[in-house]
PDB file of C-alpha atoms in Angstrom:
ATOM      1  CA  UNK A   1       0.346  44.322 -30.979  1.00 52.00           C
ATOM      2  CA  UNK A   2       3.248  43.195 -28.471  1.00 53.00           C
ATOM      3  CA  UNK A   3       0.915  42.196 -25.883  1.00 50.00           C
ATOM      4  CA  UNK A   4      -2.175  40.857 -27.774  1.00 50.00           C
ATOM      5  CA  UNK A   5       1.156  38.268 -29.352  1.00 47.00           C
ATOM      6  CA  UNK A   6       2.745  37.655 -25.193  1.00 47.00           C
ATOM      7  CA  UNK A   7      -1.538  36.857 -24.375  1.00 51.00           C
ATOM      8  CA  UNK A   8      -1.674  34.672 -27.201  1.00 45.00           C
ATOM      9  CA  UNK A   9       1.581  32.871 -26.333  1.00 44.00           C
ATOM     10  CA  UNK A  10       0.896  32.526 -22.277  1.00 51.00           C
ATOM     11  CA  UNK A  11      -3.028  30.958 -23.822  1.00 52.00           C
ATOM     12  CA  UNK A  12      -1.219  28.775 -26.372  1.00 50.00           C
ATOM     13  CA  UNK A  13       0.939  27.625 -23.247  1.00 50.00           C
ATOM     14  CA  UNK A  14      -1.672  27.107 -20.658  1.00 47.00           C
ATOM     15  CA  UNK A  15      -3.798  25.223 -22.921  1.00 49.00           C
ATOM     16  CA  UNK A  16      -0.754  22.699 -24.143  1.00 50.00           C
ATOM     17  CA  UNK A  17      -0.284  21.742 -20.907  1.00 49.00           C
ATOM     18  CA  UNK A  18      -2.389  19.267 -18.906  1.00 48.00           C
ATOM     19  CA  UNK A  19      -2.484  17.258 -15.620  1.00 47.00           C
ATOM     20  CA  UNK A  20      -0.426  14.059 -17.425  1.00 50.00           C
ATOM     21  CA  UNK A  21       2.546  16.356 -17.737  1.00 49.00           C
ATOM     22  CA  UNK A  22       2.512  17.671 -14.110  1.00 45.00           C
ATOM     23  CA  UNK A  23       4.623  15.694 -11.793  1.00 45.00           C
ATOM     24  CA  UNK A  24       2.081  13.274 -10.125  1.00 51.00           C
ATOM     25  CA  UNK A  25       2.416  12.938  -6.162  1.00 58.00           C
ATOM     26  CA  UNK A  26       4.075   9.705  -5.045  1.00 67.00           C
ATOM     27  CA  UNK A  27       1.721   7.013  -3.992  1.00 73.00           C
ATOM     28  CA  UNK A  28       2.553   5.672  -0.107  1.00 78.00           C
ATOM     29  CA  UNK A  29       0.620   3.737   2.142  1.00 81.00           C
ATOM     30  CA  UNK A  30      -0.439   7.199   3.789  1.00 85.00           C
ATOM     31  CA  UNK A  31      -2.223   7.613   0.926  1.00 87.00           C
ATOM     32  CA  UNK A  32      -5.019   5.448   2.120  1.00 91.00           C
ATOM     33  CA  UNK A  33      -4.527   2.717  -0.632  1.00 92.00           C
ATOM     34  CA  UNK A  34      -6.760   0.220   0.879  1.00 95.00           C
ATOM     35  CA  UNK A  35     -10.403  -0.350   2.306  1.00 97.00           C
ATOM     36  CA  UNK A  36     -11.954  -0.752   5.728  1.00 98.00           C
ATOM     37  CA  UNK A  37     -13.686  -4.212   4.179  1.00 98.00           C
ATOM     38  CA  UNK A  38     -10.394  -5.390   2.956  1.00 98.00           C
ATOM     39  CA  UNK A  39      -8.623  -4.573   6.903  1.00 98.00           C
ATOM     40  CA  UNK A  40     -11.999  -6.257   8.145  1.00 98.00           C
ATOM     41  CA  UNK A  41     -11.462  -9.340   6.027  1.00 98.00           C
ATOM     42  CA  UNK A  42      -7.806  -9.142   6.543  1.00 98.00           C
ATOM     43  CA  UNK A  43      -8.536  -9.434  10.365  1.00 98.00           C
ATOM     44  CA  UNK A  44     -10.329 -12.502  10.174  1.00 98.00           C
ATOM     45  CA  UNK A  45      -8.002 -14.034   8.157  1.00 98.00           C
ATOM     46  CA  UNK A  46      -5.263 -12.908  10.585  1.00 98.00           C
ATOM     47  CA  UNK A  47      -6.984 -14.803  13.236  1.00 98.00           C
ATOM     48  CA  UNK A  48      -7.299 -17.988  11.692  1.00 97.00           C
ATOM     49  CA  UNK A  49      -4.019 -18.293   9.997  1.00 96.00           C
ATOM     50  CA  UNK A  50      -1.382 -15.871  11.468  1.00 96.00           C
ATOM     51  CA  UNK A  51      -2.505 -15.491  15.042  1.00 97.00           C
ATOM     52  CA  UNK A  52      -0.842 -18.221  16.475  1.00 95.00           C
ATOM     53  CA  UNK A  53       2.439 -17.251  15.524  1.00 95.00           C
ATOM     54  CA  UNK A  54       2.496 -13.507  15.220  1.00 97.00           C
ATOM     55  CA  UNK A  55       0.004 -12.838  18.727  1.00 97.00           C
ATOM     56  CA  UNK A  56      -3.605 -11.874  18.556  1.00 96.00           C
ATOM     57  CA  UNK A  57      -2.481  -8.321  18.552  1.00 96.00           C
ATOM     58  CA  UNK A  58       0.284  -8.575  16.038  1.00 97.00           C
ATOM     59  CA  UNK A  59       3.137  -7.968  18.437  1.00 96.00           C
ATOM     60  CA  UNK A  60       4.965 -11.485  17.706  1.00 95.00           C
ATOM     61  CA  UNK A  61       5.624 -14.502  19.813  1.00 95.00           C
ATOM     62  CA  UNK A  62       8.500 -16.712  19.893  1.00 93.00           C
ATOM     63  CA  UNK A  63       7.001 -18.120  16.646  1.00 92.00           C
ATOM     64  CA  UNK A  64       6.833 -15.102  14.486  1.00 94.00           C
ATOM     65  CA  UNK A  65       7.460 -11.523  14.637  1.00 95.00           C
ATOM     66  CA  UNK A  66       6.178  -8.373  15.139  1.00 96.00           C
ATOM     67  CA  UNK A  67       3.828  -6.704  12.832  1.00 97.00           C
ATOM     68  CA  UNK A  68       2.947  -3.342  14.626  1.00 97.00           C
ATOM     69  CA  UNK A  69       5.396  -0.507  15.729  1.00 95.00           C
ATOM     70  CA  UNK A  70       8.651   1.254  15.302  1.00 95.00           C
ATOM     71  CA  UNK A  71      10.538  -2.240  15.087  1.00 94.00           C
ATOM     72  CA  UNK A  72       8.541  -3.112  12.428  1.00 95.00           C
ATOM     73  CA  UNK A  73       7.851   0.262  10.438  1.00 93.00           C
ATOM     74  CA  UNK A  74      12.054   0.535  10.571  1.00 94.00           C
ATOM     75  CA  UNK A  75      12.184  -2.914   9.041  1.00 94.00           C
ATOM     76  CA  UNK A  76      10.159  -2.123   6.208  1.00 93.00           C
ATOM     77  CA  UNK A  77      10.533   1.951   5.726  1.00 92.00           C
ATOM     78  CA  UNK A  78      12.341   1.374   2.565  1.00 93.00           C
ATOM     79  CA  UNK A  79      11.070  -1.387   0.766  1.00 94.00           C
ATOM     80  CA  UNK A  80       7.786  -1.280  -0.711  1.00 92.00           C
ATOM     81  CA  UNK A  81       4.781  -2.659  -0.146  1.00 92.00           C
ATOM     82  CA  UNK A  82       4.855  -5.173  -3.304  1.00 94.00           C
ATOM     83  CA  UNK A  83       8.261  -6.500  -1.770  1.00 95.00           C
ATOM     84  CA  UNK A  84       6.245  -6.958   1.549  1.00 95.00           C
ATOM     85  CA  UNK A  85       3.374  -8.337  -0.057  1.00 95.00           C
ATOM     86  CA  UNK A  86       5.164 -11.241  -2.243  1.00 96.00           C
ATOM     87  CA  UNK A  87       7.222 -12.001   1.559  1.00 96.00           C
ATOM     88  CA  UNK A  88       4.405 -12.917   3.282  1.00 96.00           C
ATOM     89  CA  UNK A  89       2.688 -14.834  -0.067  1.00 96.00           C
ATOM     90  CA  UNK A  90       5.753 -16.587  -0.029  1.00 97.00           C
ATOM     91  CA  UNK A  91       6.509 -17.123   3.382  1.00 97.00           C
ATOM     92  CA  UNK A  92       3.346 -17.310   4.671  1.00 96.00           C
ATOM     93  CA  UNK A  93       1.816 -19.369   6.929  1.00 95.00           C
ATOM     94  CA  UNK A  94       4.904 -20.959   7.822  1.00 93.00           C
ATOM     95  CA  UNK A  95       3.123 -24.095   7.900  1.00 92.00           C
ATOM     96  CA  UNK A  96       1.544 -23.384   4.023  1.00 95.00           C
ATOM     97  CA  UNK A  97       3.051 -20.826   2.193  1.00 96.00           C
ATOM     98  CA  UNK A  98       0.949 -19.529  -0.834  1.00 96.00           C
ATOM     99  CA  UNK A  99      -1.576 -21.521   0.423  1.00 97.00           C
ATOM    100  CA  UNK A 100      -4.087 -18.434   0.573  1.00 97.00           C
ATOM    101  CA  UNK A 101      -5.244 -16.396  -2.698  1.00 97.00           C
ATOM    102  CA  UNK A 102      -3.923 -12.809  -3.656  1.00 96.00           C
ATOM    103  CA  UNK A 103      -6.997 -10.837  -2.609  1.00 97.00           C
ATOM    104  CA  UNK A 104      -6.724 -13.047   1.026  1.00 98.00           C
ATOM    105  CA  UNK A 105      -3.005 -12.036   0.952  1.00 97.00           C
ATOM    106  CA  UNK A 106      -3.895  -8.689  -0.075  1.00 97.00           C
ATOM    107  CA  UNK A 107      -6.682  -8.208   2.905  1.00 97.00           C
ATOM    108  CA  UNK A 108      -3.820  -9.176   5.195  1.00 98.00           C
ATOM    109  CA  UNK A 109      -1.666  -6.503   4.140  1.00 97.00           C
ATOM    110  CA  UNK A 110      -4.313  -3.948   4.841  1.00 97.00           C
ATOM    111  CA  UNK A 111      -5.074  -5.017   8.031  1.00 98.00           C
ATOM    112  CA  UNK A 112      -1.139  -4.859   8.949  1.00 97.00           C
ATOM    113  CA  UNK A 113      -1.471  -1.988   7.752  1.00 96.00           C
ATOM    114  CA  UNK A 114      -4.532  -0.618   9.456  1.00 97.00           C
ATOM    115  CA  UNK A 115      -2.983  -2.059  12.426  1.00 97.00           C
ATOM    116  CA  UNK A 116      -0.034   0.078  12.212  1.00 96.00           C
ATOM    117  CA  UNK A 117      -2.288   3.048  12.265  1.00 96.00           C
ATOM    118  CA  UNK A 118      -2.009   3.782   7.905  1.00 95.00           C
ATOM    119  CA  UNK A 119      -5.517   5.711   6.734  1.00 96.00           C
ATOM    120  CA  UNK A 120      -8.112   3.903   4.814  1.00 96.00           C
ATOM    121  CA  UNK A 121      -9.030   5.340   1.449  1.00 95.00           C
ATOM    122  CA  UNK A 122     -12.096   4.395  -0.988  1.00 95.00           C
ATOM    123  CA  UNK A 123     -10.199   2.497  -3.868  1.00 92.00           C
ATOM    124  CA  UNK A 124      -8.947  -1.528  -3.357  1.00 94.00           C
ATOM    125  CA  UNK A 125      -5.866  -2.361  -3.407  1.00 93.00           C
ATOM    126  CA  UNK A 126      -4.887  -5.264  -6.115  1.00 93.00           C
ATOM    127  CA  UNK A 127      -2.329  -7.338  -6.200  1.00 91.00           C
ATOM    128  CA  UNK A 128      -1.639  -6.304  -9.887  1.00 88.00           C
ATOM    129  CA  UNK A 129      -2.097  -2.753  -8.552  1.00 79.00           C
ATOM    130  CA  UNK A 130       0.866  -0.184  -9.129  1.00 79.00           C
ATOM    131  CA  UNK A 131       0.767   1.073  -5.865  1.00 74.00           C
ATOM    132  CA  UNK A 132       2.299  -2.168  -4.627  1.00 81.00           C
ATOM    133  CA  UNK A 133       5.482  -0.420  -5.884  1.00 81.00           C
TER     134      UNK A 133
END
């Protein structure tokens, strides 16, 4: 009687709990949390409106700075990528800021992101997405 009640309990248990309850895993930009197309598109938008100040090859000229390695990465390690992204909508070009749409500001963010050797997954990234934060 004791242990048909403890196998009834541990069932009642199991079956109460479900993946919402479980901690979830923190999302990162290692997660892969954008797409090849949007680093693709966010490279040809680099080249026509950031190039010229950040370098073809995103390693900064007098004009703008760095976008690739540890100088970078250490500047932005704790801040998250929605901070980053409203920066450059902002900010960017110096010449026009917010002159580009979200999903063009978005597609440059995954290509600095690409750039700085973070994995490409399968889902978009949104600029209403929750894994901006």
């Amino acid at each position: 009687m004791k242990y048909s009640l403890f196998i009834a309990l541990i069932i009642i248990i199991l079956t109460s709990c479900n993946q919402n309850n479980l901690p979830q895993e923190k999302t990162t930009a290692l997660n892969g949390i954008f797409t090849q197309k949007q680093s693709e598109a966010g490279a040809t938008l680099y080249t026509q409106h950031c190039a010229s100040c950040h370098g073809a090859n995103l390693s900064g000229t007098e004009g703008g700075t760095t976008l690739t390695g540890d100088r970078f990465i250490d500047k932005w390690k704790d801040k998250t990528l929605a901070e980053f992204f409203e920066l450059t909508k902002s900010t960017m070009p110096k010449s026009n800021p917010k002159s580009l749409d979200d999903n063009a500001y978005i597609s440059l963010v995954s290509h600095i992101l690409s750039a700085n050797n973070y994995p490409v997954g399968n889902t978009e990234l949104t600029a209403n997405n929750p894994r901006l934060a």
